[in-house]
Amino acid sequence: MTTIASFVSISDAKKKTLSMISDSRISWTTDEKPDIVVNKYDFSQKIFKIEDTLDIFGYCGDSLFCLSNISQIISYLRSSVDYREADAIEKRRNIIYSLIEDSINNYPGHEIRQSFRVYWNSIFGEELYSFKFFYKKNTGKFDVTQLEIPEKTGLVFKDGSGETFYGNELSTYYPSSEPTSRFFFKALVDVIEKEHDSKTGGPPQMACLNHFKKSITSVSILYKSKYYLNGVHDIYSSNGENVEFRDTDFNFLTPEGKTRNNYTGSFPKK
């Protein structure tokens, strides 16, 4: 499965950023022992973006269905005139819902092995939005719900096989001070590095909707001495205009790995 979360950050100047974070592991189990990981791949993309329409998507649950269909749907949305020119967020929501529903109906039902959730964060007009599309394997039900965006820096959602561990790690930061982006990111790193959940692993992924700039920033993360962008080894120098470089302590870095602005002291060491 995975560990995925989203949070909103609001600066003193009231600038808002809606971020989504995830690990990079997909894992294989057997029908007889669904909780035992028999194989894994630690470099799979789990966060996707559409820059023109300011959308970020992520998923947890059935990896084969989600990877083969969600990436295809996102590619289609990039070319869809109706989606791009929609005059209400509900119209875009309905288009996404219809496309995922068609994928479910056309997919061999017995090959959807697990329930899954697809998360969609978006800027539309002057507002930030977050939606959860969810499919329940045991009932075959597919639905969508809108998630609340906090009015101050806070969590929008957490999900996946590592959800409980993520919440536990996050709670250890809160007693010392008000939550910050670093807390939410560092809690995911803790779940990965401490190997709490066998289905969570690999380099962290992160993408951010910048409400004040009307833009998307991806984050190339220095993990085990290598940069990774959306799970891919960032060996060919991603575009620094659209990408931030950070380490697992959430320090800003240069593309060469030098520290730009050290935040290490901003959260309690454990």
PDB file of C-alpha atoms in Angstrom:
ATOM      1  CA  MET A   1       0.000   0.000   0.000  1.00  0.00           C
ATOM      2  CA  THR A   2       1.606   3.288   1.016  1.00  0.00           C
ATOM      3  CA  THR A   3       1.651   6.272   3.327  1.00  0.00           C
ATOM      4  CA  ILE A   4       0.152   9.426   1.857  1.00  0.00           C
ATOM      5  CA  ALA A   5      -0.815  12.732   3.443  1.00  0.00           C
ATOM      6  CA  SER A   6      -1.712  16.306   2.610  1.00  0.00           C
ATOM      7  CA  PHE A   7      -1.440  19.512   4.603  1.00  0.00           C
ATOM      8  CA  VAL A   8      -2.024  23.214   4.179  1.00  0.00           C
ATOM      9  CA  SER A   9       0.582  25.763   5.260  1.00  0.00           C
ATOM     10  CA  ILE A  10      -0.371  29.366   5.926  1.00  0.00           C
ATOM     11  CA  SER A  11       2.385  31.914   6.455  1.00  0.00           C
ATOM     12  CA  ASP A  12       2.260  35.013   8.635  1.00  0.00           C
ATOM     13  CA  ALA A  13       1.576  36.938   5.429  1.00  0.00           C
ATOM     14  CA  LYS A  14      -1.471  34.663   4.843  1.00  0.00           C
ATOM     15  CA  LYS A  15       0.128  32.960   1.853  1.00  0.00           C
ATOM     16  CA  LYS A  16      -1.302  29.455   1.448  1.00  0.00           C
ATOM     17  CA  THR A  17       0.376  26.298   0.159  1.00  0.00           C
ATOM     18  CA  LEU A  18      -1.428  22.959  -0.192  1.00  0.00           C
ATOM     19  CA  SER A  19       1.059  20.074  -0.258  1.00  0.00           C
ATOM     20  CA  MET A  20       0.798  16.339  -0.887  1.00  0.00           C
ATOM     21  CA  ILE A  21       3.448  13.857   0.280  1.00  0.00           C
ATOM     22  CA  SER A  22       3.943  10.134  -0.163  1.00  0.00           C
ATOM     23  CA  ASP A  23       6.481   7.343  -0.062  1.00  0.00           C
ATOM     24  CA  SER A  24       7.563   5.515  -3.261  1.00  0.00           C
ATOM     25  CA  ARG A  25       7.058   1.822  -2.469  1.00  0.00           C
ATOM     26  CA  ILE A  26       4.743  -0.599  -4.197  1.00  0.00           C
ATOM     27  CA  SER A  27       4.643  -4.064  -2.675  1.00  0.00           C
ATOM     28  CA  TRP A  28       3.415  -7.543  -3.487  1.00  0.00           C
ATOM     29  CA  THR A  29       1.684  -9.952  -1.135  1.00  0.00           C
ATOM     30  CA  THR A  30      -0.114 -13.276  -1.542  1.00  0.00           C
ATOM     31  CA  ASP A  31      -3.846 -13.938  -1.228  1.00  0.00           C
ATOM     32  CA  GLU A  32      -3.101 -16.301   1.641  1.00  0.00           C
ATOM     33  CA  LYS A  33      -1.030 -13.745   3.579  1.00  0.00           C
ATOM     34  CA  PRO A  34      -2.074 -10.250   2.445  1.00  0.00           C
ATOM     35  CA  ASP A  35      -0.184  -8.564   5.284  1.00  0.00           C
ATOM     36  CA  ILE A  36       3.164 -10.172   4.459  1.00  0.00           C
ATOM     37  CA  VAL A  37       5.259  -8.390   1.809  1.00  0.00           C
ATOM     38  CA  VAL A  38       6.964 -10.908  -0.484  1.00  0.00           C
ATOM     39  CA  ASN A  39       8.405  -8.373  -2.924  1.00  0.00           C
ATOM     40  CA  LYS A  40       8.749  -4.627  -3.262  1.00  0.00           C
ATOM     41  CA  TYR A  41       9.780  -1.831  -5.603  1.00  0.00           C
ATOM     42  CA  ASP A  42      10.869   1.419  -3.959  1.00  0.00           C
ATOM     43  CA  PHE A  43      10.875   3.857  -6.889  1.00  0.00           C
ATOM     44  CA  SER A  44       7.284   4.135  -8.128  1.00  0.00           C
ATOM     45  CA  GLN A  45       5.596   7.460  -8.803  1.00  0.00           C
ATOM     46  CA  LYS A  46       2.656   8.094  -6.492  1.00  0.00           C
ATOM     47  CA  ILE A  47       2.143  11.834  -6.873  1.00  0.00           C
ATOM     48  CA  PHE A  48       1.138  13.342 -10.221  1.00  0.00           C
ATOM     49  CA  LYS A  49       0.475  16.895 -11.359  1.00  0.00           C
ATOM     50  CA  ILE A  50      -1.177  18.902 -14.113  1.00  0.00           C
ATOM     51  CA  GLU A  51       0.540  22.278 -14.143  1.00  0.00           C
ATOM     52  CA  ASP A  52      -1.800  24.081 -16.570  1.00  0.00           C
ATOM     53  CA  THR A  53      -4.898  23.477 -14.435  1.00  0.00           C
ATOM     54  CA  LEU A  54      -3.106  23.449 -11.054  1.00  0.00           C
ATOM     55  CA  ASP A  55      -3.952  19.893 -10.026  1.00  0.00           C
ATOM     56  CA  ILE A  56      -2.085  17.355  -7.896  1.00  0.00           C
ATOM     57  CA  PHE A  57      -3.146  13.711  -7.628  1.00  0.00           C
ATOM     58  CA  GLY A  58      -2.049  10.882  -5.376  1.00  0.00           C
ATOM     59  CA  TYR A  59      -3.324   7.438  -4.514  1.00  0.00           C
ATOM     60  CA  CYS A  60      -3.180   4.552  -2.093  1.00  0.00           C
ATOM     61  CA  GLY A  61      -4.548   1.046  -2.366  1.00  0.00           C
ATOM     62  CA  ASP A  62      -4.513  -1.155  -5.449  1.00  0.00           C
ATOM     63  CA  SER A  63      -1.276  -0.073  -7.132  1.00  0.00           C
ATOM     64  CA  LEU A  64      -1.735  -1.940 -10.407  1.00  0.00           C
ATOM     65  CA  PHE A  65      -5.158  -0.444 -11.072  1.00  0.00           C
ATOM     66  CA  CYS A  66      -4.151   3.044  -9.966  1.00  0.00           C
ATOM     67  CA  LEU A  67      -0.867   3.190 -11.863  1.00  0.00           C
ATOM     68  CA  SER A  68      -2.346   1.869 -15.104  1.00  0.00           C
ATOM     69  CA  ASN A  69      -5.492   4.001 -14.992  1.00  0.00           C
ATOM     70  CA  ILE A  70      -4.818   7.160 -13.000  1.00  0.00           C
ATOM     71  CA  SER A  71      -1.736   8.093 -15.020  1.00  0.00           C
ATOM     72  CA  GLN A  72      -3.757   7.489 -18.205  1.00  0.00           C
ATOM     73  CA  ILE A  73      -6.620   9.657 -16.942  1.00  0.00           C
ATOM     74  CA  ILE A  74      -4.239  12.458 -15.983  1.00  0.00           C
ATOM     75  CA  SER A  75      -2.669  12.342 -19.440  1.00  0.00           C
ATOM     76  CA  TYR A  76      -6.148  12.652 -20.945  1.00  0.00           C
ATOM     77  CA  LEU A  77      -7.128  15.560 -18.675  1.00  0.00           C
ATOM     78  CA  ARG A  78      -4.107  17.514 -19.892  1.00  0.00           C
ATOM     79  CA  SER A  79      -5.634  17.432 -23.386  1.00  0.00           C
ATOM     80  CA  SER A  80      -9.297  17.857 -22.436  1.00  0.00           C
ATOM     81  CA  VAL A  81     -10.851  21.146 -23.510  1.00  0.00           C
ATOM     82  CA  ASP A  82     -13.949  20.530 -21.360  1.00  0.00           C
ATOM     83  CA  TYR A  83     -11.808  19.979 -18.291  1.00  0.00           C
ATOM     84  CA  ARG A  84      -9.585  22.984 -18.894  1.00  0.00           C
ATOM     85  CA  GLU A  85     -12.502  25.332 -19.651  1.00  0.00           C
ATOM     86  CA  ALA A  86     -14.812  24.131 -16.861  1.00  0.00           C
ATOM     87  CA  ASP A  87     -16.315  27.116 -15.040  1.00  0.00           C
ATOM     88  CA  ALA A  88     -16.840  25.355 -11.704  1.00  0.00           C
ATOM     89  CA  ILE A  89     -14.796  22.969  -9.576  1.00  0.00           C
ATOM     90  CA  GLU A  90     -17.807  20.625  -9.469  1.00  0.00           C
ATOM     91  CA  LYS A  91     -17.608  20.187 -13.251  1.00  0.00           C
ATOM     92  CA  ARG A  92     -13.978  19.131 -13.029  1.00  0.00           C
ATOM     93  CA  ARG A  93     -14.814  16.832 -10.126  1.00  0.00           C
ATOM     94  CA  ASN A  94     -17.573  15.188 -12.170  1.00  0.00           C
ATOM     95  CA  ILE A  95     -15.251  14.674 -15.147  1.00  0.00           C
ATOM     96  CA  ILE A  96     -12.645  12.966 -12.956  1.00  0.00           C
ATOM     97  CA  TYR A  97     -15.329  10.872 -11.270  1.00  0.00           C
ATOM     98  CA  SER A  98     -16.729   9.736 -14.620  1.00  0.00           C
ATOM     99  CA  LEU A  99     -13.309   8.766 -15.976  1.00  0.00           C
ATOM    100  CA  ILE A 100     -12.370   6.728 -12.890  1.00  0.00           C
ATOM    101  CA  GLU A 101     -15.809   5.101 -12.847  1.00  0.00           C
ATOM    102  CA  ASP A 102     -15.419   4.080 -16.510  1.00  0.00           C
ATOM    103  CA  SER A 103     -12.014   2.587 -15.705  1.00  0.00           C
ATOM    104  CA  ILE A 104     -13.514   0.551 -12.866  1.00  0.00           C
ATOM    105  CA  ASN A 105     -16.365  -0.693 -15.046  1.00  0.00           C
ATOM    106  CA  ASN A 106     -14.042  -1.682 -17.904  1.00  0.00           C
ATOM    107  CA  TYR A 107     -11.414  -3.313 -15.683  1.00  0.00           C
ATOM    108  CA  PRO A 108     -11.704  -7.038 -14.842  1.00  0.00           C
ATOM    109  CA  GLY A 109     -13.418  -6.876 -11.469  1.00  0.00           C
ATOM    110  CA  HIS A 110     -11.536  -9.781  -9.924  1.00  0.00           C
ATOM    111  CA  GLU A 111      -8.229  -8.112 -10.812  1.00  0.00           C
ATOM    112  CA  ILE A 112      -8.940  -5.132  -8.567  1.00  0.00           C
ATOM    113  CA  ARG A 113      -7.373  -6.799  -5.557  1.00  0.00           C
ATOM    114  CA  GLN A 114      -7.788  -4.026  -2.985  1.00  0.00           C
ATOM    115  CA  SER A 115      -9.867  -1.006  -2.160  1.00  0.00           C
ATOM    116  CA  PHE A 116      -8.230   2.239  -3.268  1.00  0.00           C
ATOM    117  CA  ARG A 117      -8.417   5.988  -2.802  1.00  0.00           C
ATOM    118  CA  VAL A 118      -7.446   8.686  -5.283  1.00  0.00           C
ATOM    119  CA  TYR A 119      -6.783  12.129  -3.826  1.00  0.00           C
ATOM    120  CA  TRP A 120      -7.053  15.324  -5.834  1.00  0.00           C
ATOM    121  CA  ASN A 121      -5.816  18.720  -4.641  1.00  0.00           C
ATOM    122  CA  SER A 122      -6.524  21.742  -6.798  1.00  0.00           C
ATOM    123  CA  ILE A 123      -6.562  25.501  -7.064  1.00  0.00           C
ATOM    124  CA  PHE A 124      -9.695  26.785  -8.766  1.00  0.00           C
ATOM    125  CA  GLY A 125     -10.355  30.498  -8.910  1.00  0.00           C
ATOM    126  CA  GLU A 126      -9.202  31.867  -5.570  1.00  0.00           C
ATOM    127  CA  GLU A 127      -9.866  28.713  -3.547  1.00  0.00           C
ATOM    128  CA  LEU A 128      -7.977  25.576  -2.557  1.00  0.00           C
ATOM    129  CA  TYR A 129      -9.791  22.245  -2.823  1.00  0.00           C
ATOM    130  CA  SER A 130      -9.180  18.645  -1.842  1.00  0.00           C
ATOM    131  CA  PHE A 131     -11.285  15.619  -2.842  1.00  0.00           C
ATOM    132  CA  LYS A 132     -11.145  11.902  -2.103  1.00  0.00           C
ATOM    133  CA  PHE A 133     -12.401   9.404  -4.706  1.00  0.00           C
ATOM    134  CA  PHE A 134     -12.759   5.985  -3.074  1.00  0.00           C
ATOM    135  CA  TYR A 135     -13.551   2.460  -4.217  1.00  0.00           C
ATOM    136  CA  LYS A 136     -14.515  -0.233  -1.696  1.00  0.00           C
ATOM    137  CA  LYS A 137     -13.552  -3.711  -2.834  1.00  0.00           C
ATOM    138  CA  ASN A 138     -16.005  -5.574  -0.594  1.00  0.00           C
ATOM    139  CA  THR A 139     -19.067  -3.652  -1.802  1.00  0.00           C
ATOM    140  CA  GLY A 140     -17.985  -2.428  -5.243  1.00  0.00           C
ATOM    141  CA  LYS A 141     -19.053   1.078  -4.209  1.00  0.00           C
ATOM    142  CA  PHE A 142     -17.335   4.060  -5.814  1.00  0.00           C
ATOM    143  CA  ASP A 143     -17.892   7.572  -4.481  1.00  0.00           C
ATOM    144  CA  VAL A 144     -16.285  10.955  -3.914  1.00  0.00           C
ATOM    145  CA  THR A 145     -16.209  13.345  -0.981  1.00  0.00           C
ATOM    146  CA  GLN A 146     -14.830  16.843  -0.537  1.00  0.00           C
ATOM    147  CA  LEU A 147     -12.297  17.294   2.262  1.00  0.00           C
ATOM    148  CA  GLU A 148     -12.073  20.309   4.526  1.00  0.00           C
ATOM    149  CA  ILE A 149      -9.140  22.680   4.117  1.00  0.00           C
ATOM    150  CA  PRO A 150      -8.080  23.999   7.558  1.00  0.00           C
ATOM    151  CA  GLU A 151      -8.108  27.757   8.074  1.00  0.00           C
ATOM    152  CA  LYS A 152      -4.659  27.592   9.660  1.00  0.00           C
ATOM    153  CA  THR A 153      -1.649  25.343   9.064  1.00  0.00           C
ATOM    154  CA  GLY A 154      -2.863  21.783   9.516  1.00  0.00           C
ATOM    155  CA  LEU A 155      -3.480  18.302   8.174  1.00  0.00           C
ATOM    156  CA  VAL A 156      -5.968  17.768   5.338  1.00  0.00           C
ATOM    157  CA  PHE A 157      -5.744  13.964   5.229  1.00  0.00           C
ATOM    158  CA  LYS A 158      -3.546  10.966   6.020  1.00  0.00           C
ATOM    159  CA  ASP A 159      -4.112   7.498   4.580  1.00  0.00           C
ATOM    160  CA  GLY A 160      -2.573   4.195   3.593  1.00  0.00           C
ATOM    161  CA  SER A 161      -1.121   1.220   5.383  1.00  0.00           C
ATOM    162  CA  GLY A 162       1.177   3.552   7.317  1.00  0.00           C
ATOM    163  CA  GLU A 163      -1.565   6.001   8.337  1.00  0.00           C
ATOM    164  CA  THR A 164      -1.520   5.135  12.048  1.00  0.00           C
ATOM    165  CA  PHE A 165       2.277   5.235  12.230  1.00  0.00           C
ATOM    166  CA  TYR A 166       2.275   8.591  10.460  1.00  0.00           C
ATOM    167  CA  GLY A 167      -0.201  10.003  12.953  1.00  0.00           C
ATOM    168  CA  ASN A 168       1.884   8.717  15.854  1.00  0.00           C
ATOM    169  CA  GLU A 169       5.070  10.279  14.500  1.00  0.00           C
ATOM    170  CA  LEU A 170       3.315  13.554  13.752  1.00  0.00           C
ATOM    171  CA  SER A 171       1.927  13.768  17.293  1.00  0.00           C
ATOM    172  CA  THR A 172       5.438  13.698  18.762  1.00  0.00           C
ATOM    173  CA  TYR A 173       6.233  17.059  17.129  1.00  0.00           C
ATOM    174  CA  TYR A 174       3.098  18.939  18.146  1.00  0.00           C
ATOM    175  CA  PRO A 175       3.631  19.378  21.918  1.00  0.00           C
ATOM    176  CA  SER A 176       6.642  21.614  21.389  1.00  0.00           C
ATOM    177  CA  SER A 177       5.112  24.219  19.081  1.00  0.00           C
ATOM    178  CA  GLU A 178       2.516  24.965  16.435  1.00  0.00           C
ATOM    179  CA  PRO A 179       2.614  22.656  13.385  1.00  0.00           C
ATOM    180  CA  THR A 180       4.727  23.606  10.387  1.00  0.00           C
ATOM    181  CA  SER A 181       5.329  22.090   6.958  1.00  0.00           C
ATOM    182  CA  ARG A 182       8.517  20.539   8.282  1.00  0.00           C
ATOM    183  CA  PHE A 183       6.588  18.592  10.921  1.00  0.00           C
ATOM    184  CA  PHE A 184       4.280  16.999   8.344  1.00  0.00           C
ATOM    185  CA  PHE A 185       7.139  16.111   6.021  1.00  0.00           C
ATOM    186  CA  LYS A 186       9.450  14.866   8.756  1.00  0.00           C
ATOM    187  CA  ALA A 187       6.748  12.556  10.152  1.00  0.00           C
ATOM    188  CA  LEU A 188       6.646  10.762   6.780  1.00  0.00           C
ATOM    189  CA  VAL A 189      10.434  10.487   6.735  1.00  0.00           C
ATOM    190  CA  ASP A 190      10.288   8.942  10.216  1.00  0.00           C
ATOM    191  CA  VAL A 191       7.805   6.275   9.079  1.00  0.00           C
ATOM    192  CA  ILE A 192      10.078   5.421   6.151  1.00  0.00           C
ATOM    193  CA  GLU A 193      13.392   5.454   8.009  1.00  0.00           C
ATOM    194  CA  LYS A 194      12.141   3.598  11.084  1.00  0.00           C
ATOM    195  CA  GLU A 195      10.510   0.949   8.852  1.00  0.00           C
ATOM    196  CA  HIS A 196       7.298   1.007  10.864  1.00  0.00           C
ATOM    197  CA  ASP A 197       5.264  -0.283   7.925  1.00  0.00           C
ATOM    198  CA  SER A 198       6.567  -2.916   5.510  1.00  0.00           C
ATOM    199  CA  LYS A 199       4.427  -1.431   2.715  1.00  0.00           C
ATOM    200  CA  THR A 200       5.932   2.062   3.089  1.00  0.00           C
ATOM    201  CA  GLY A 201       9.434   2.827   1.856  1.00  0.00           C
ATOM    202  CA  GLY A 202      11.723   4.401  -0.709  1.00  0.00           C
ATOM    203  CA  PRO A 203      12.353   8.132  -1.168  1.00  0.00           C
ATOM    204  CA  PRO A 204       9.658  10.609  -0.079  1.00  0.00           C
ATOM    205  CA  GLN A 205       7.685  12.460  -2.746  1.00  0.00           C
ATOM    206  CA  MET A 206       6.202  15.935  -2.474  1.00  0.00           C
ATOM    207  CA  ALA A 207       4.346  18.433  -4.653  1.00  0.00           C
ATOM    208  CA  CYS A 208       2.875  21.774  -3.585  1.00  0.00           C
ATOM    209  CA  LEU A 209       0.118  24.049  -4.851  1.00  0.00           C
ATOM    210  CA  ASN A 210       1.191  27.657  -4.317  1.00  0.00           C
ATOM    211  CA  HIS A 211      -2.019  29.643  -3.933  1.00  0.00           C
ATOM    212  CA  PHE A 212      -0.278  33.027  -3.933  1.00  0.00           C
ATOM    213  CA  LYS A 213       1.732  32.258  -7.095  1.00  0.00           C
ATOM    214  CA  LYS A 214      -0.905  30.105  -8.831  1.00  0.00           C
ATOM    215  CA  SER A 215       1.754  27.493  -9.544  1.00  0.00           C
ATOM    216  CA  ILE A 216       2.924  23.991  -8.656  1.00  0.00           C
ATOM    217  CA  THR A 217       6.291  23.201  -7.109  1.00  0.00           C
ATOM    218  CA  SER A 218       7.713  19.687  -7.116  1.00  0.00           C
ATOM    219  CA  VAL A 219      10.378  18.721  -4.603  1.00  0.00           C
ATOM    220  CA  SER A 220      13.535  16.788  -5.475  1.00  0.00           C
ATOM    221  CA  ILE A 221      14.575  15.129  -2.216  1.00  0.00           C
ATOM    222  CA  LEU A 222      18.082  14.127  -1.200  1.00  0.00           C
ATOM    223  CA  TYR A 223      17.610  10.559   0.055  1.00  0.00           C
ATOM    224  CA  LYS A 224      20.524   8.256   0.807  1.00  0.00           C
ATOM    225  CA  SER A 225      22.940  10.665  -0.935  1.00  0.00           C
ATOM    226  CA  LYS A 226      20.898  10.859  -4.157  1.00  0.00           C
ATOM    227  CA  TYR A 227      18.190  13.238  -5.352  1.00  0.00           C
ATOM    228  CA  TYR A 228      14.802  11.708  -6.175  1.00  0.00           C
ATOM    229  CA  LEU A 229      11.913  13.443  -7.923  1.00  0.00           C
ATOM    230  CA  ASN A 230       8.596  11.552  -7.766  1.00  0.00           C
ATOM    231  CA  GLY A 231      10.534   8.379  -6.994  1.00  0.00           C
ATOM    232  CA  VAL A 232      12.860   8.756  -9.984  1.00  0.00           C
ATOM    233  CA  HIS A 233      16.606   9.219  -9.478  1.00  0.00           C
ATOM    234  CA  ASP A 234      17.008  12.888 -10.416  1.00  0.00           C
ATOM    235  CA  ILE A 235      20.313  12.330 -12.178  1.00  0.00           C
ATOM    236  CA  TYR A 236      19.731  14.684 -15.114  1.00  0.00           C
ATOM    237  CA  SER A 237      19.171  17.907 -13.120  1.00  0.00           C
ATOM    238  CA  SER A 238      15.492  18.812 -12.973  1.00  0.00           C
ATOM    239  CA  ASN A 239      14.452  22.395 -13.719  1.00  0.00           C
ATOM    240  CA  GLY A 240      15.239  24.536 -10.696  1.00  0.00           C
ATOM    241  CA  GLU A 241      12.563  27.074 -11.635  1.00  0.00           C
ATOM    242  CA  ASN A 242       9.798  24.543 -10.986  1.00  0.00           C
ATOM    243  CA  VAL A 243      11.579  22.302  -8.493  1.00  0.00           C
ATOM    244  CA  GLU A 244      12.819  22.809  -4.955  1.00  0.00           C
ATOM    245  CA  PHE A 245      15.728  20.766  -3.637  1.00  0.00           C
ATOM    246  CA  ARG A 246      15.526  19.579  -0.036  1.00  0.00           C
ATOM    247  CA  ASP A 247      16.958  16.935   2.253  1.00  0.00           C
ATOM    248  CA  THR A 248      15.027  14.626   4.571  1.00  0.00           C
ATOM    249  CA  ASP A 249      15.274  17.231   7.366  1.00  0.00           C
ATOM    250  CA  PHE A 250      13.444  19.644   5.026  1.00  0.00           C
ATOM    251  CA  ASN A 251      16.470  21.898   4.598  1.00  0.00           C
ATOM    252  CA  PHE A 252      16.610  23.861   1.351  1.00  0.00           C
ATOM    253  CA  LEU A 253      19.497  22.672  -0.821  1.00  0.00           C
ATOM    254  CA  THR A 254      21.135  23.678  -4.067  1.00  0.00           C
ATOM    255  CA  PRO A 255      21.076  21.201  -6.981  1.00  0.00           C
ATOM    256  CA  GLU A 256      24.657  20.374  -5.979  1.00  0.00           C
ATOM    257  CA  GLY A 257      23.541  19.374  -2.484  1.00  0.00           C
ATOM    258  CA  LYS A 258      24.743  22.422  -0.557  1.00  0.00           C
ATOM    259  CA  THR A 259      22.559  23.774   2.245  1.00  0.00           C
ATOM    260  CA  ARG A 260      20.759  27.030   1.384  1.00  0.00           C
ATOM    261  CA  ASN A 261      18.711  27.608   4.538  1.00  0.00           C
ATOM    262  CA  ASN A 262      19.092  25.286   7.498  1.00  0.00           C
ATOM    263  CA  TYR A 263      15.853  24.295   9.232  1.00  0.00           C
ATOM    264  CA  THR A 264      17.277  21.388  11.220  1.00  0.00           C
ATOM    265  CA  GLY A 265      16.816  23.192  14.528  1.00  0.00           C
ATOM    266  CA  SER A 266      13.166  24.021  13.847  1.00  0.00           C
ATOM    267  CA  PHE A 267      11.764  20.713  15.051  1.00  0.00           C
ATOM    268  CA  PRO A 268      12.555  18.654  18.140  1.00  0.00           C
ATOM    269  CA  LYS A 269      15.043  15.838  17.781  1.00  0.00           C
ATOM    270  CA  LYS A 270      13.807  12.433  18.916  1.00  0.00           C
TER     271      LYS A 270
END
